[in-house]
Structure formats: C-alpha cells, structure tokens
PDB file of C-alpha atoms and ligand atoms in Angstrom:
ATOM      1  CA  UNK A  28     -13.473  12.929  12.724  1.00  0.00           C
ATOM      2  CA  UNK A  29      -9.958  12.701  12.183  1.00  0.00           C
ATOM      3  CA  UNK A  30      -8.203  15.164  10.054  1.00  0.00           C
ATOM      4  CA  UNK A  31      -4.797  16.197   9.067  1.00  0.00           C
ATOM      5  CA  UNK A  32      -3.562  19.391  10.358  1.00  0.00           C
ATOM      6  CA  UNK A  33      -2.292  22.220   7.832  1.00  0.00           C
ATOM      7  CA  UNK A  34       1.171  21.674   8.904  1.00  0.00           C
ATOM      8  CA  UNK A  35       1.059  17.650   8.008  1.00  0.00           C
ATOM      9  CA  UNK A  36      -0.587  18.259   4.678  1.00  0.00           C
ATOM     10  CA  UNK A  37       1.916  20.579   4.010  1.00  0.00           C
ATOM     11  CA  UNK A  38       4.566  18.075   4.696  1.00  0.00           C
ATOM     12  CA  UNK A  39       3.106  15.603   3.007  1.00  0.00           C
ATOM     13  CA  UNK A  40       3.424  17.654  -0.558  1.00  0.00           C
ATOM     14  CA  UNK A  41       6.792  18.873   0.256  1.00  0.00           C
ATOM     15  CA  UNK A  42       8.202  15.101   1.612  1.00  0.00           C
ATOM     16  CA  UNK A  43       5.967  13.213  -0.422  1.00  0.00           C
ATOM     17  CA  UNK A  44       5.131  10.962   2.953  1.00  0.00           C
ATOM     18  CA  UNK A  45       3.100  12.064   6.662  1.00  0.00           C
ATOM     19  CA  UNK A  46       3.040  10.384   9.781  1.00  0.00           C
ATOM     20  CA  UNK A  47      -0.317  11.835  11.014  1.00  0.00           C
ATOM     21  CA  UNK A  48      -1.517  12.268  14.600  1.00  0.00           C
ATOM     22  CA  UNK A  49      -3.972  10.414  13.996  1.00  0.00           C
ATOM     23  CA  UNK A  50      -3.853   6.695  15.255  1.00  0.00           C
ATOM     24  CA  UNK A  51      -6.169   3.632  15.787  1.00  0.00           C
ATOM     25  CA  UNK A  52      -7.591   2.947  19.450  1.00  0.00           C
ATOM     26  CA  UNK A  53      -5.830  -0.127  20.834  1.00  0.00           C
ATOM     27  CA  UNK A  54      -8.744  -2.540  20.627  1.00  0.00           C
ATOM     28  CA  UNK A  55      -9.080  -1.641  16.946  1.00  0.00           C
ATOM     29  CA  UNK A  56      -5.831  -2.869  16.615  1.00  0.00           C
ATOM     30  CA  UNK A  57      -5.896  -6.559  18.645  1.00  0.00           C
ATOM     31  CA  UNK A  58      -9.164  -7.028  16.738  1.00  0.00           C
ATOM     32  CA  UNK A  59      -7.224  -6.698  13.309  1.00  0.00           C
ATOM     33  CA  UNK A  60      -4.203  -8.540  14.471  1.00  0.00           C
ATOM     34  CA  UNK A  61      -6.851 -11.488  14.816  1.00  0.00           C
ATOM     35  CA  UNK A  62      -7.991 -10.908  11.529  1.00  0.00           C
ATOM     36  CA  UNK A  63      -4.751 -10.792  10.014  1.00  0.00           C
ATOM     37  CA  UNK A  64      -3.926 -14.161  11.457  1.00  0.00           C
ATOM     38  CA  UNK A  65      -6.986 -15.697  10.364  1.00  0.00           C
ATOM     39  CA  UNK A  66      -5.965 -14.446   7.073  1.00  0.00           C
ATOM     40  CA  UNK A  67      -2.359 -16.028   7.375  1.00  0.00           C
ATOM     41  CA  UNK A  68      -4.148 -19.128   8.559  1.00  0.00           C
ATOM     42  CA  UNK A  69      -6.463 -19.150   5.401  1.00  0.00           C
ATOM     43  CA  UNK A  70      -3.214 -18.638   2.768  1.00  0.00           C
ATOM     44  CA  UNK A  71      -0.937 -20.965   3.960  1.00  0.00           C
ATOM     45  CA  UNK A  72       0.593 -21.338   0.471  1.00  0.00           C
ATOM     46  CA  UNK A  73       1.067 -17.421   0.259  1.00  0.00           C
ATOM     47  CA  UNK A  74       4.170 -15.952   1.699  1.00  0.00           C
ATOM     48  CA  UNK A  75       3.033 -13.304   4.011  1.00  0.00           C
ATOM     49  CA  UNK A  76       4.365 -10.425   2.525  1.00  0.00           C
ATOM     50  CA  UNK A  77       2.594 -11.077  -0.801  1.00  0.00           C
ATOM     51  CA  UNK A  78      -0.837 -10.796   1.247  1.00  0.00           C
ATOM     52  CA  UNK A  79      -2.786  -8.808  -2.059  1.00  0.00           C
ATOM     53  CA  UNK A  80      -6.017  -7.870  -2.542  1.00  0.00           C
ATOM     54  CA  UNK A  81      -6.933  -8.589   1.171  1.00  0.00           C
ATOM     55  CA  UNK A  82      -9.755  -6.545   1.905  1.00  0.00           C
ATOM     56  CA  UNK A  83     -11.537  -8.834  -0.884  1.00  0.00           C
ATOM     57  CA  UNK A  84     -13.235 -11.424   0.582  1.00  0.00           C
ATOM     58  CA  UNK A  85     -12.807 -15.233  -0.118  1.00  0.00           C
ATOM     59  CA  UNK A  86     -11.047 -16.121  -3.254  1.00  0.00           C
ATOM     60  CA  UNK A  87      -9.745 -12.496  -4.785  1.00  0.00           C
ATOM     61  CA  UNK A  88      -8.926 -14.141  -8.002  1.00  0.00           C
ATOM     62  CA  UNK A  89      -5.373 -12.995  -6.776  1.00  0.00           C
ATOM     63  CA  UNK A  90      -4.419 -16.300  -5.403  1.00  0.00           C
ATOM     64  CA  UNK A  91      -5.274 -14.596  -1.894  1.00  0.00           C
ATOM     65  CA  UNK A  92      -8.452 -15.515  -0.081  1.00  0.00           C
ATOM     66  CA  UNK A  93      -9.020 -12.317   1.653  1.00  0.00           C
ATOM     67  CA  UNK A  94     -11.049 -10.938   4.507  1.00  0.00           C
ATOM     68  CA  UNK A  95     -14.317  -8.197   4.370  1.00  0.00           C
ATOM     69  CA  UNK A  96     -12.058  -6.630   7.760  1.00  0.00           C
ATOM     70  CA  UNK A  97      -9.772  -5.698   5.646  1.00  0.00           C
ATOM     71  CA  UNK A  98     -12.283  -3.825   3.796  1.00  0.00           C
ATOM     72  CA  UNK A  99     -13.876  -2.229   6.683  1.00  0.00           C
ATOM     73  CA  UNK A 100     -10.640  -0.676   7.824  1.00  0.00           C
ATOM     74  CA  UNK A 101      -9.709   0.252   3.993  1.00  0.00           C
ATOM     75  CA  UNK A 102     -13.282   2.162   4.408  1.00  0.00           C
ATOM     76  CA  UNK A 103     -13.369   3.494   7.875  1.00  0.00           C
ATOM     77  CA  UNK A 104     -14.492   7.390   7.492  1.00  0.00           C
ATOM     78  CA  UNK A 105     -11.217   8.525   9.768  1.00  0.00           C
ATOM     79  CA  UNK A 106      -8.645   7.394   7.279  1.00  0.00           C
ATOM     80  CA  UNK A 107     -10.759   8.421   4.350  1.00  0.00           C
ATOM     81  CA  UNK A 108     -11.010  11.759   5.742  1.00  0.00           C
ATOM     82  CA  UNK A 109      -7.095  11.641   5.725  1.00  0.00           C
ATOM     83  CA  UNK A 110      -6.465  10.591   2.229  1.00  0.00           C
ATOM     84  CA  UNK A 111      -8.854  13.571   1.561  1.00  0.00           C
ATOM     85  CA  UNK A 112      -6.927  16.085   2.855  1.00  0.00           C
ATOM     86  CA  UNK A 113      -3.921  14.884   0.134  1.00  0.00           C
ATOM     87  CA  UNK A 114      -5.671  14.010  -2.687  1.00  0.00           C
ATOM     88  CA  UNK A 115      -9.205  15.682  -2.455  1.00  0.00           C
ATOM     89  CA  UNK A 116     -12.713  15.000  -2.236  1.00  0.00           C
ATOM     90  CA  UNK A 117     -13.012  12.009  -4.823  1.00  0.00           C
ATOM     91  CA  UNK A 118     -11.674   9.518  -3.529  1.00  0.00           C
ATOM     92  CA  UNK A 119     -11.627   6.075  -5.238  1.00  0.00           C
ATOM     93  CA  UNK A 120     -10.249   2.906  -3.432  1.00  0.00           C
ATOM     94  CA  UNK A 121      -8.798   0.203  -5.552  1.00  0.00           C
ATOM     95  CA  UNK A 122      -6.052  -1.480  -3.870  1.00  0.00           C
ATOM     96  CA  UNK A 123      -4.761  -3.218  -0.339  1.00  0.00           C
ATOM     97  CA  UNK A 124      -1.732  -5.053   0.504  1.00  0.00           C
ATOM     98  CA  UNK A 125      -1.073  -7.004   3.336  1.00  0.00           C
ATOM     99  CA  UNK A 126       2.944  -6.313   4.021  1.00  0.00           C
ATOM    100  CA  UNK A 127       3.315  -9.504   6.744  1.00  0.00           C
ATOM    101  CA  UNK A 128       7.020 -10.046   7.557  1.00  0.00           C
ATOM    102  CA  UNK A 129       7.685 -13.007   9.463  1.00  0.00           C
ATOM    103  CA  UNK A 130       9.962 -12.797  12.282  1.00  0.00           C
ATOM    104  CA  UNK A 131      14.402 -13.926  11.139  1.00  0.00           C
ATOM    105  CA  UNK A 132      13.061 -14.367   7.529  1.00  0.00           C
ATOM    106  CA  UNK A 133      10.532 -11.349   6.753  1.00  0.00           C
ATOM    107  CA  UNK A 134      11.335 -10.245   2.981  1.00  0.00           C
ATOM    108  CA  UNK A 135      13.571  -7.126   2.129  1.00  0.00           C
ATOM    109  CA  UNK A 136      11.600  -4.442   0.176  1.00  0.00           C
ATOM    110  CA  UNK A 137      13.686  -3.358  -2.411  1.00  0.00           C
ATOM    111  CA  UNK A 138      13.765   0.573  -3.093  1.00  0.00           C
ATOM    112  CA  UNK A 139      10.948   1.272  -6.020  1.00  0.00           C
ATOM    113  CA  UNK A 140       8.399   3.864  -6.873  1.00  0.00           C
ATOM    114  CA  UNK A 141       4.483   2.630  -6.512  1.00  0.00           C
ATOM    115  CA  UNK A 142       3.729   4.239  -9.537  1.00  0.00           C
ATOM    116  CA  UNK A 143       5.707   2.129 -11.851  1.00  0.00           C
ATOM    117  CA  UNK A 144       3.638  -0.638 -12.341  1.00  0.00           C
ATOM    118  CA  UNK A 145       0.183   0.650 -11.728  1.00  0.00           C
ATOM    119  CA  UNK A 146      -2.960   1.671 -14.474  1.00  0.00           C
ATOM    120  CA  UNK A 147      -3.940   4.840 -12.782  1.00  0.00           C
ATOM    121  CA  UNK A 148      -3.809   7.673 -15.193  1.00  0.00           C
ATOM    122  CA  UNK A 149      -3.097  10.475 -14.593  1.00  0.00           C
ATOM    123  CA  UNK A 150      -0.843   8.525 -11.923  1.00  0.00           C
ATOM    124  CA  UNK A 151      -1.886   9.485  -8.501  1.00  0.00           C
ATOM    125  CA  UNK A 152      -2.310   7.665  -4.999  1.00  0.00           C
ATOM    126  CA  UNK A 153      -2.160   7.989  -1.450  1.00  0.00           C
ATOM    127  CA  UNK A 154      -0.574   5.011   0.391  1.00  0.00           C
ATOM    128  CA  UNK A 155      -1.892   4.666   3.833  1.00  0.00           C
ATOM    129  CA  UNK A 156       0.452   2.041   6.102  1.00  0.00           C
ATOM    130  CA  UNK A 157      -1.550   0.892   8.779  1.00  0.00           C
ATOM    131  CA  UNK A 158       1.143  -0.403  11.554  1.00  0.00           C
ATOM    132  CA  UNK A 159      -0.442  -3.911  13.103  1.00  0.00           C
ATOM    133  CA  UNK A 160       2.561  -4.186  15.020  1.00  0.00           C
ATOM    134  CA  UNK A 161       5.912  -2.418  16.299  1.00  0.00           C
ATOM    135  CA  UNK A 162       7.313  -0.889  12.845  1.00  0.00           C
ATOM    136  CA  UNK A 163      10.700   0.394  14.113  1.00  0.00           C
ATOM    137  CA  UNK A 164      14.296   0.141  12.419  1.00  0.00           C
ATOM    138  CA  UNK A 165      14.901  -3.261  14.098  1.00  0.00           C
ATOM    139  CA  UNK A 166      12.262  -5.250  12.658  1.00  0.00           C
ATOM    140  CA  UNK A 167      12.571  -3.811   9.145  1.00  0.00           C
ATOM    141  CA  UNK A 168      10.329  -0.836   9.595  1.00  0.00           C
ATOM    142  CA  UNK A 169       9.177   1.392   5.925  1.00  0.00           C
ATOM    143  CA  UNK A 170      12.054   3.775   4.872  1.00  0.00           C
ATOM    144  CA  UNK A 171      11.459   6.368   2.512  1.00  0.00           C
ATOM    145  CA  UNK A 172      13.316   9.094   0.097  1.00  0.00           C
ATOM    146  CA  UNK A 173      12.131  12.340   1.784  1.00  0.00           C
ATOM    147  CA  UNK A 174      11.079  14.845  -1.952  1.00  0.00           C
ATOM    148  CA  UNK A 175      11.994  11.939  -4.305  1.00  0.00           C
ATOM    149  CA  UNK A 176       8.503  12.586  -5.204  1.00  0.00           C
ATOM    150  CA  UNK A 177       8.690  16.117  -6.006  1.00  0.00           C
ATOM    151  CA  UNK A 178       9.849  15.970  -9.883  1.00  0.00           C
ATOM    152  CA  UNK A 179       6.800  13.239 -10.600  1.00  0.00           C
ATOM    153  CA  UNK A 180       9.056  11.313 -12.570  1.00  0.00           C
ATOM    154  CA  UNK A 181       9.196   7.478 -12.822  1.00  0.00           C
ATOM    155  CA  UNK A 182      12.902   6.478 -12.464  1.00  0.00           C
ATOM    156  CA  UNK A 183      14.255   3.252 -14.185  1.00  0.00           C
ATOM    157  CA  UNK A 184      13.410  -0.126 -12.060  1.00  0.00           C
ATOM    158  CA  UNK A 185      15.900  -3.131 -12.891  1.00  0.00           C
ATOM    159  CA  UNK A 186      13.819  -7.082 -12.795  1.00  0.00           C
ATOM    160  CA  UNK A 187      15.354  -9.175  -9.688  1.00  0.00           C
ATOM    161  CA  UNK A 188      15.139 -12.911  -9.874  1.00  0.00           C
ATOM    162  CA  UNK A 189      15.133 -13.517  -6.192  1.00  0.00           C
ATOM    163  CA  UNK A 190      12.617 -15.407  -4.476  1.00  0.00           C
ATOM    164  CA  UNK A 191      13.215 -13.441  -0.964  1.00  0.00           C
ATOM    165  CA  UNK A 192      12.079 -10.342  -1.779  1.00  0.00           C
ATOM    166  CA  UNK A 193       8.983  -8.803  -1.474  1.00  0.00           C
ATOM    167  CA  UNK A 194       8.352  -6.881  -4.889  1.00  0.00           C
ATOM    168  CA  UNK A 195      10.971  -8.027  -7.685  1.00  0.00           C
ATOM    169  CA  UNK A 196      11.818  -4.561  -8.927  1.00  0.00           C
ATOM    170  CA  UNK A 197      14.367  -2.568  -7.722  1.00  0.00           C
ATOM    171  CA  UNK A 198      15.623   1.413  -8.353  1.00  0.00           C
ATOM    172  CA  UNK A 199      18.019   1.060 -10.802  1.00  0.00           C
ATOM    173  CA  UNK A 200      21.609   1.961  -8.992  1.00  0.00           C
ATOM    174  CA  UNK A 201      22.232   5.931  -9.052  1.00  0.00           C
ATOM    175  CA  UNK A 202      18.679   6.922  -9.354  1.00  0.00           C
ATOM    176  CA  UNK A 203      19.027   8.463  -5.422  1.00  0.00           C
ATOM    177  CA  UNK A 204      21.128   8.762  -2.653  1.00  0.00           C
ATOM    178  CA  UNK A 205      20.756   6.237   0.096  1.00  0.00           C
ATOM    179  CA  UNK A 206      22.282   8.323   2.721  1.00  0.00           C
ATOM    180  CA  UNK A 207      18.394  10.454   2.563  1.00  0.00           C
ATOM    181  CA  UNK A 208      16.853   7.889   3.839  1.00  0.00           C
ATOM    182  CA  UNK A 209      14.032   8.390   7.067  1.00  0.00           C
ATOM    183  CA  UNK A 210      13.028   5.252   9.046  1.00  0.00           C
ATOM    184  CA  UNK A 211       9.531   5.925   9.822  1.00  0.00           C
ATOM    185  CA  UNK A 212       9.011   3.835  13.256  1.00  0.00           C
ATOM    186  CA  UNK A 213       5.050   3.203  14.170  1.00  0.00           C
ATOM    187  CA  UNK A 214       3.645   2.446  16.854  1.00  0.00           C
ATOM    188  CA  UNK A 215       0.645  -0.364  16.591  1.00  0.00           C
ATOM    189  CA  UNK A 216      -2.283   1.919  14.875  1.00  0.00           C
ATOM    190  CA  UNK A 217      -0.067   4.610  14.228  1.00  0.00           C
ATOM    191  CA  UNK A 218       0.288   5.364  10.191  1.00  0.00           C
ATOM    192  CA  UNK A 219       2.116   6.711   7.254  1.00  0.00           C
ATOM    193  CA  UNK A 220       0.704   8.170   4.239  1.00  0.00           C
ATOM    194  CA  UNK A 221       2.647   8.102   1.123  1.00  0.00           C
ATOM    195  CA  UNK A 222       2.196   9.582  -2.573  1.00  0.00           C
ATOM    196  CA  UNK A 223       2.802   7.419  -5.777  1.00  0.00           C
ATOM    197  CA  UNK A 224       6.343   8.758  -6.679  1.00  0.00           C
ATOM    198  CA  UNK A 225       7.565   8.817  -3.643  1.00  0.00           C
ATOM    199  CA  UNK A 226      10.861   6.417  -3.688  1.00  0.00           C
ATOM    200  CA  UNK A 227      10.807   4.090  -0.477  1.00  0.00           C
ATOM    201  CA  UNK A 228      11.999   0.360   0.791  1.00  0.00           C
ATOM    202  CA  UNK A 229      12.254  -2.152   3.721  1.00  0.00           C
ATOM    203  CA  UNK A 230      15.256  -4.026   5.384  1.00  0.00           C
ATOM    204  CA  UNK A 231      14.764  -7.681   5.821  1.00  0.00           C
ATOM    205  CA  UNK A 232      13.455  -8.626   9.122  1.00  0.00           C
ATOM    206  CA  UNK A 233      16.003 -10.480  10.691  1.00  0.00           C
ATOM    207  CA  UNK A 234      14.746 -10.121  14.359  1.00  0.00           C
ATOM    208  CA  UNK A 235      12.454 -12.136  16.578  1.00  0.00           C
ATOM    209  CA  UNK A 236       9.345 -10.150  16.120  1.00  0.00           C
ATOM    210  CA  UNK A 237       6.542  -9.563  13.175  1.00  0.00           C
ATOM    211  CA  UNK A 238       6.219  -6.539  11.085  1.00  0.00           C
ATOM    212  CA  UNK A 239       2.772  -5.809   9.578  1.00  0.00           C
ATOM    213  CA  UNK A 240       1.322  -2.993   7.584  1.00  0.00           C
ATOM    214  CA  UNK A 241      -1.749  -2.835   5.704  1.00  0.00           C
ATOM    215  CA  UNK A 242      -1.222  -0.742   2.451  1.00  0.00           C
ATOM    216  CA  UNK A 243      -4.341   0.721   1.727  1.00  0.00           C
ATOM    217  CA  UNK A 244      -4.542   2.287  -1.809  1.00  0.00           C
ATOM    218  CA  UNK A 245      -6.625   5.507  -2.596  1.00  0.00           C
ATOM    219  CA  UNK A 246      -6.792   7.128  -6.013  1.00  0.00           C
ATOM    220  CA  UNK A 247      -8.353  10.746  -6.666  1.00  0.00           C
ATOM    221  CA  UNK A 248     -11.732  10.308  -8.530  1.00  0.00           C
ATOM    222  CA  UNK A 249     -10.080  12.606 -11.439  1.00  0.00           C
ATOM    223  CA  UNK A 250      -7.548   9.389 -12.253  1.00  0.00           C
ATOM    224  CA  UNK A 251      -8.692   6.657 -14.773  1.00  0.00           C
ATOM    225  CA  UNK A 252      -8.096   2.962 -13.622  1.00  0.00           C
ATOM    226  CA  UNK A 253      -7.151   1.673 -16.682  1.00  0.00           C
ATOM    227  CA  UNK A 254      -7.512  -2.121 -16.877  1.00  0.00           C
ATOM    228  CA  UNK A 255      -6.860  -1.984 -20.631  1.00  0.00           C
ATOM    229  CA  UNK A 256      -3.159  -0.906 -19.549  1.00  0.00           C
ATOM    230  CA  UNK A 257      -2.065  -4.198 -17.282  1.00  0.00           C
ATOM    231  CA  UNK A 258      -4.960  -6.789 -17.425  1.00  0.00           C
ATOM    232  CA  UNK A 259      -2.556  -9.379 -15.593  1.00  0.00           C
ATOM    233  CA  UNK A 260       0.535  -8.434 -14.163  1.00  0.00           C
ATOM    234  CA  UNK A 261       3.316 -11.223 -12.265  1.00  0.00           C
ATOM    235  CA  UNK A 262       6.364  -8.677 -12.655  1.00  0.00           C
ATOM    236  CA  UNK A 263       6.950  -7.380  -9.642  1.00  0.00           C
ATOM    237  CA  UNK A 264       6.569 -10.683  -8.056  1.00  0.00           C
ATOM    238  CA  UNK A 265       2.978 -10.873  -6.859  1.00  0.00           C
ATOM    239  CA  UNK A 266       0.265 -11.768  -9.224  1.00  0.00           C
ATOM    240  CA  UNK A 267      -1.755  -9.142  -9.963  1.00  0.00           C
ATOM    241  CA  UNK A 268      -5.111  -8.900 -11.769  1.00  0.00           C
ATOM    242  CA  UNK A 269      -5.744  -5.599 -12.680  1.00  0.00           C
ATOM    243  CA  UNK A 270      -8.903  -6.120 -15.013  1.00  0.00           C
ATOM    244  CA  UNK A 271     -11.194  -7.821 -12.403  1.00  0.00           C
ATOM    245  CA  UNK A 272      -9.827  -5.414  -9.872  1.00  0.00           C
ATOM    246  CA  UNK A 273     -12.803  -3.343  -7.876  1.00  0.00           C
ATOM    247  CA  UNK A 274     -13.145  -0.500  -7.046  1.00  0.00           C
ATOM    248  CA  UNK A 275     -15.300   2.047  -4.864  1.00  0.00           C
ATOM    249  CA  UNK A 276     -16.144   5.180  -4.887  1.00  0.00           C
ATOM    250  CA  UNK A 277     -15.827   6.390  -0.791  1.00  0.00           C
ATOM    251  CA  UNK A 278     -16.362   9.906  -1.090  1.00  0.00           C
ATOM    252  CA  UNK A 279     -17.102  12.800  -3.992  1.00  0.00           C
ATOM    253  CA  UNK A 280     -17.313  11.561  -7.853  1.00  0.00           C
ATOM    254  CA  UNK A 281     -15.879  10.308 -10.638  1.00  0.00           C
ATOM    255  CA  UNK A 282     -14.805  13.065 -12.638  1.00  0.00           C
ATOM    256  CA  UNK A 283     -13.165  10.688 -15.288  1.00  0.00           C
ATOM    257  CA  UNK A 284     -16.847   9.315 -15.695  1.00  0.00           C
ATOM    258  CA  UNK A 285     -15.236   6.657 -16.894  1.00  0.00           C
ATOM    259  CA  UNK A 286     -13.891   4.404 -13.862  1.00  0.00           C
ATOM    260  CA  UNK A 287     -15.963   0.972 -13.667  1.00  0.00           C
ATOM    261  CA  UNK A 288     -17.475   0.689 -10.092  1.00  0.00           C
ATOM    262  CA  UNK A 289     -19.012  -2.784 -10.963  1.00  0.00           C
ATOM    263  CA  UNK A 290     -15.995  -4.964 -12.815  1.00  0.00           C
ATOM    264  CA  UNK A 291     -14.805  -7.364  -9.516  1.00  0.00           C
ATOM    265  CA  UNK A 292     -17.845  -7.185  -7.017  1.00  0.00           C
ATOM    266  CA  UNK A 293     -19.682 -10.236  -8.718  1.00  0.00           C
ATOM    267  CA  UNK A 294     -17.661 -12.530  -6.271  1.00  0.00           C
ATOM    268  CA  UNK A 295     -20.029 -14.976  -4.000  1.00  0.00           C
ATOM    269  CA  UNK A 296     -18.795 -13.599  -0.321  1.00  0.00           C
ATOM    270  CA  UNK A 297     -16.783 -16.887   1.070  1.00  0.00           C
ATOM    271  CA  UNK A 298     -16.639 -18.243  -1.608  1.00  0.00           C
TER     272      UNK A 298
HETATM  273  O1  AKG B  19       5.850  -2.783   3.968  1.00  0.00           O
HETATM  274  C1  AKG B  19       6.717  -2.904   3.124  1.00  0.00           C
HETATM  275  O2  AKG B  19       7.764  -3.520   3.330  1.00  0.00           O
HETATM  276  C2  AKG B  19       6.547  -2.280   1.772  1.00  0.00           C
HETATM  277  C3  AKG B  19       5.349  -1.400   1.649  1.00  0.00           C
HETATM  278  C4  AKG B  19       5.250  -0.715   0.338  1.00  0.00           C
HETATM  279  O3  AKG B  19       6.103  -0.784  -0.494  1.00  0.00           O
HETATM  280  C5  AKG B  19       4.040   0.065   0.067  1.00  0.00           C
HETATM  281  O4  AKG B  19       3.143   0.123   0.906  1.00  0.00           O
HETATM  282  O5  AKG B  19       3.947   0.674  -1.001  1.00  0.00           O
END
C-alpha cells in the first residue's frame, strides 16, 4: 500500500503541495492515456482543458460525458491512502478535472486559489495531479506558491473575459510574489498533491507535445459540501453544477452527518 513518508507529509503542511514517491506502474498509465482519448473523442465540443466531472460516466450534467476510468483511478486504495495521510481518515471524494492541454494552443492557467469558488465548509481539500504525460516547464507543467497556503486566507481573484484560458479567475495583482514560484515537473504516473489555499498556475503550452493531469478532489469527512452555497456555477469559466454533484464516502465517516451520499448517482450509466 502506498503511503507518504513522515518527511513528505511534513512538507506537504509546511509547502502546502508534495510530490510523493509514490507513482503509477507504466501500464496503468498507457491504459488511462486510452481512456483519456476516448474521452476527448466523446467531447468534441469541449475544449480539453475544461474536461469536468470526468470520472462521471456518460452525460455528467456538466456538459462533459465522462468515463467510470476516471472513477476507478479517483478510487484506487494507493492514492486514497495518500490523501489520508494529509487530510485524515474521512475521506470524501467529490470532484475530478481533466486538465488536457493540447499541444501550440494548450490554455494558460491563471494563478488562483482552489478554494475560492468551492462549497466545502469548513474549506478543505487535497488536490491529487495525476501526470498522463511529460509535465515539465516546457509543455506548461503545474507551478505553485510554495506556503501561500499557510495563513488559510482566500486572497482577492479579479473575472477575465478571455476565452483562452483555462479557469477565468485570476490572483488579483500584488497578492504574491511571482519570483516563489516551483515548477513541479512529473514524470507519466508521477503526482502532486496540493491543499485548497495553496496559490498555483500553468503557462500556456506552446510546444509540440500534450500536457495532461487528472485533478482528483478529496475533502475530509469533517467538511460540509454545501450545495445550498453554489447550486450552478459558470464563473470561473467551466460550468459547474454543484447541487447534483456526487459524492462518496472512500474511507472513515461523515462526521458532518450531514453530507448527501445519494444527490448525483441516479444517472443511467451511458447514458
Ligand atoms: O493543470 C492545470 O493547468 C491546472 C490544475 C489546477 O489548477 C488544479 O488542479 O487545481
């Protein structure tokens, strides 16, 4: 069973971001890069940055028609064991994002916080970044504020127009300093793991190769998903629909007793 050492849980609270040990075997990988292009294949009207709600499959009520693979990976017991180690032994997932970036025209990530649009309360996630592919600084590889998480505070986020950019909210100018910034290069089945606050961006791609990560999205089972808070949400650029979101419990409790486990799983599979 995989598990995070002392040292990388330790760095994950103080950096507010880990790249564990821990990887996926090689054939793990090829088999998801299939099903990630049979997932591009299936949304050919959805840019493939804006892959949401993947792991939810056939029509996700997202305007994504995702794949049960997705799911599989977003439950496999070796990366649940490694949100546990951050976040504890309820573990709730509720959220997966596809991050596809086409080779010369992949989307820039602006530089946000997760948190800020999000109806967990109290706000907390774990961010695990599957790499599909080569993640490295020339192909527009995750770059993240090393203890911008630290104060737990939710810094202003300005609304961008644009229509190439991933997520259409941006850290409003002054908020941090640039010049802190960590490149985290993967490897294919290597991983980050990342906590809600933690302040963090993309370049565009601009070379000749893809960029893929899976964001899988764990909350601690002592968090609320609120679906009263953002029912439907377009503002950051990717239709969102938080109040037929699932979720599932993977490990522990709810200690909220109050987080619906069967809102969202109605769907007919394929359908
Ligand atoms: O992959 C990217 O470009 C952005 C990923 C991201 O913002 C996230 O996983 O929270």
């Amino acid at each position: 069973m995989a598990m995070l050492s002392p040292d990388e849980i330790a760095r994950y609270h103080a950096d507010g971001w880990v790249r564990p040990a821990f990887q996926l075997p090689a054939a793990r990988v090829s088999a998801l890069r299939s099903a990630l292009d049979d997932l591009i294949r299936r949304n050919p009207g959805v840019r493939p940055e804006k892959l949401v709600s993947a792991h939810i499959e056939g029509d996700n009520g997202e305007g994504v028609r995702g794949s049960s693979d997705f799911l599989e990976l977003a439950r496999d017991p070796d990366i649940v064991e490694l949100v546990s180690g951050v976040i504890g032994e309820d573990v709730i997932l509720w959220g997966c994002h596809v991050f596809c970036k086409p080779p010369v025209d992949g989307f820039e990530t602006p530089w946000h916080q997760d948190g800020h649009y999000w109806p967990i309360r109290p706000l907390a996630n774990c961010t695990v970044w599957v790499a599909l592919e080569e993640s490295d600084i020339g192909n527009g590889c995750l770059r993240v504020i090393p203890g911008s998480h630290r104060a737990q505070v939710l810094h202003e986020h300005l609304h961008e127009d644009r229509t190439d950019l991933t997520l259409q909210q941006r850290m409003a100018p002054g908020t941090f300093d640039e010049n802190d910034a960590v490149d985290v290069e993967l490897a294919p089945g290597q991983m980050s793991l990342h906590d809600v606050y933690m302040i963090h961006g993309a370049r565009p791609n601009t070379s000749q190769r893809r960029r893929t990560g899976v964001a899988l999205r764990y909350m601690p089972g002592s968090s609320l998903f609120d679906r009263s808070l953002r029912p439907v949400d377009g503002k950051t650029g990717v239709p969102v629909n938080f109040a037929q979101r699932p979720l599932w419990l993977l490990r522990g409790e709810d200690r909220t007793g109050r987080n619906d486990f069967r809102v969202g799983h109605g769907r007919v599979p394929g359908a």
